[in-house]
CSV table of C-alpha atoms in Angstrom, one decimal:
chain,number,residue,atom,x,y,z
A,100,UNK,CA,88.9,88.9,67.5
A,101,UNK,CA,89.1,92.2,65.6
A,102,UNK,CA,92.0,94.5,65.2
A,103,UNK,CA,91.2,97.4,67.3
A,104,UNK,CA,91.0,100.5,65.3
A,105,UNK,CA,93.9,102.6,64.8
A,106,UNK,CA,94.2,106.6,65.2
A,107,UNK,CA,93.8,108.8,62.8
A,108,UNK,CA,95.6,112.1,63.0
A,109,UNK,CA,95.4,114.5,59.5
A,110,UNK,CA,98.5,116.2,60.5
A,111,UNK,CA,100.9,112.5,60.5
A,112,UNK,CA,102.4,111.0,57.7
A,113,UNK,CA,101.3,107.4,57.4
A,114,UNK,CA,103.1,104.5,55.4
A,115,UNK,CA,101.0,102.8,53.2
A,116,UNK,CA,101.5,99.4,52.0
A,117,UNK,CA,99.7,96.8,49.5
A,118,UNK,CA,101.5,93.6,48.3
A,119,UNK,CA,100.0,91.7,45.0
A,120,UNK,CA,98.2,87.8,46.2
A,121,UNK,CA,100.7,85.3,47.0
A,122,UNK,CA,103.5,87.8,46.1
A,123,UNK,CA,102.8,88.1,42.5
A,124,UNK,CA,103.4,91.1,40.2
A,125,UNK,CA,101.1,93.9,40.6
A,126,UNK,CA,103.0,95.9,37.7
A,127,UNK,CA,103.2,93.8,34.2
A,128,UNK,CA,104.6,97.0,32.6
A,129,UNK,CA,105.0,100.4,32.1
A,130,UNK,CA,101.6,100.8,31.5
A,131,UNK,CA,100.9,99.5,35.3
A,132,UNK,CA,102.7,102.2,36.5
A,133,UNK,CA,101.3,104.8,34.5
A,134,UNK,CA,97.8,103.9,35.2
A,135,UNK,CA,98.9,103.7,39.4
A,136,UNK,CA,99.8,107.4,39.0
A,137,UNK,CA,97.0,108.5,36.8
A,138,UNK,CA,95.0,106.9,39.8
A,139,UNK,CA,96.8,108.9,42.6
A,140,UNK,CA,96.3,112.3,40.5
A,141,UNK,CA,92.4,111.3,39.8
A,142,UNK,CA,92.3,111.0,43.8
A,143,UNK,CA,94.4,113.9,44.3
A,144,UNK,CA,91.9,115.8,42.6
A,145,UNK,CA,88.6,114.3,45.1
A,146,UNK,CA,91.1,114.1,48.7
A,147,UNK,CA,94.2,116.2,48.4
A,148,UNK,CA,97.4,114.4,49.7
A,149,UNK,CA,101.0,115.2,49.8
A,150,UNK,CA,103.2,112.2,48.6
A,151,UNK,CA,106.6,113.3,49.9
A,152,UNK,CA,108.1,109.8,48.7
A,153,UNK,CA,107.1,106.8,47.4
A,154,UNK,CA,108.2,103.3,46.0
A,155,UNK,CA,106.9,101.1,43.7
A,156,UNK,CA,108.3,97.5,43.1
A,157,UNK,CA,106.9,94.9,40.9
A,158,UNK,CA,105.3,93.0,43.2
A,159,UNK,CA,104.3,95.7,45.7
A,160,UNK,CA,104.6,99.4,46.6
A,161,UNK,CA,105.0,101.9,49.5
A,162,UNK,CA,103.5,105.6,50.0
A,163,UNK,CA,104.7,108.1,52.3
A,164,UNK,CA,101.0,110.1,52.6
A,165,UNK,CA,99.8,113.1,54.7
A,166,UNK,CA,96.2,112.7,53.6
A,167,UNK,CA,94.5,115.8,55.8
A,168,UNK,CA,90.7,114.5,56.7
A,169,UNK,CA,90.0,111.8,54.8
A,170,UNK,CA,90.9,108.9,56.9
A,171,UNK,CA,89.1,106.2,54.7
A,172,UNK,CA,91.8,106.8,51.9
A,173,UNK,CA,94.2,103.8,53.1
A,174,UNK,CA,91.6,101.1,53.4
A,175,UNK,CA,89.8,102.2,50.0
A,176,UNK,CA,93.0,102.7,47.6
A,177,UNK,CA,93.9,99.2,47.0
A,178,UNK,CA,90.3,98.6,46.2
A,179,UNK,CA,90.5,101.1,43.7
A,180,UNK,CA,93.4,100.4,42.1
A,181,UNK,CA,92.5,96.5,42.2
A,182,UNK,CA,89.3,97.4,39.5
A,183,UNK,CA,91.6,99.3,37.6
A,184,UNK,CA,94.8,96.8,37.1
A,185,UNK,CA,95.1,93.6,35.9
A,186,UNK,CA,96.6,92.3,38.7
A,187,UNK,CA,94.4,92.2,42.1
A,188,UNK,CA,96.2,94.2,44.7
A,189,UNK,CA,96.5,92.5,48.3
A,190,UNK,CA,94.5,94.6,50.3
C-alpha cells in the first residue's frame, strides 16, 4: 500500500534527508563536496531556496530548505545529484 502523500506548504522549512546504498560513502573527497554545492547553486539558480543550515557527512547529508513553490525539489535532488557523483545517492 502507498504512502499517502504529504503536504506541501512553501512557507515551512522541510528536512531533507538522503543516505548512500547500504550506508556507503556518498563523499570520496573534497571534490564530492564541491560538486554537491556547485549542484545546490546550479538549482538555486532554476528554484530559489533558502538553506538556513545544512550537514553533510560522509555517508549521508541533511538540509534545512524553505523551497517556496516548487514542491517536486525533495523527490528530484537525490536523482540529480546521483548522475552527477560517483557514489549513487539513496533516494
Amino acid at each position: 500500500m502507498g504512502r499517502k502523500p504529504r503536504s506541501w506548504n512553501p512557507a515551512f522549512f522541510y528536512h531533507i534527508v538522503s543516505r548512500g546504498n547500504r550506508r556507503e560513502a556518498l563523499f570520496l573527497d573534497v571534490g564530492d563536496y564541491k560538486t554537491f554545492f556547485y549542484m545546490l547553486m546550479k538549482i538555486h539558480t532554476r528554484i530559489p531556496f533558502e538553506l538556513p543550515c545544512y550537514c553533510l557527512m560522509t555517508n549521508h547529508y541533511h538540509l534545512l530548505m524553505m523551497i517556496g513553490g516548487a514542491s517536486h525539489f525533495p523527490k528530484k535532488f537525490p536523482k540529480i545529484c546521483r548522475k552527477k557523483l560517483r557514489c549513487p545517492f539513496a533516494g
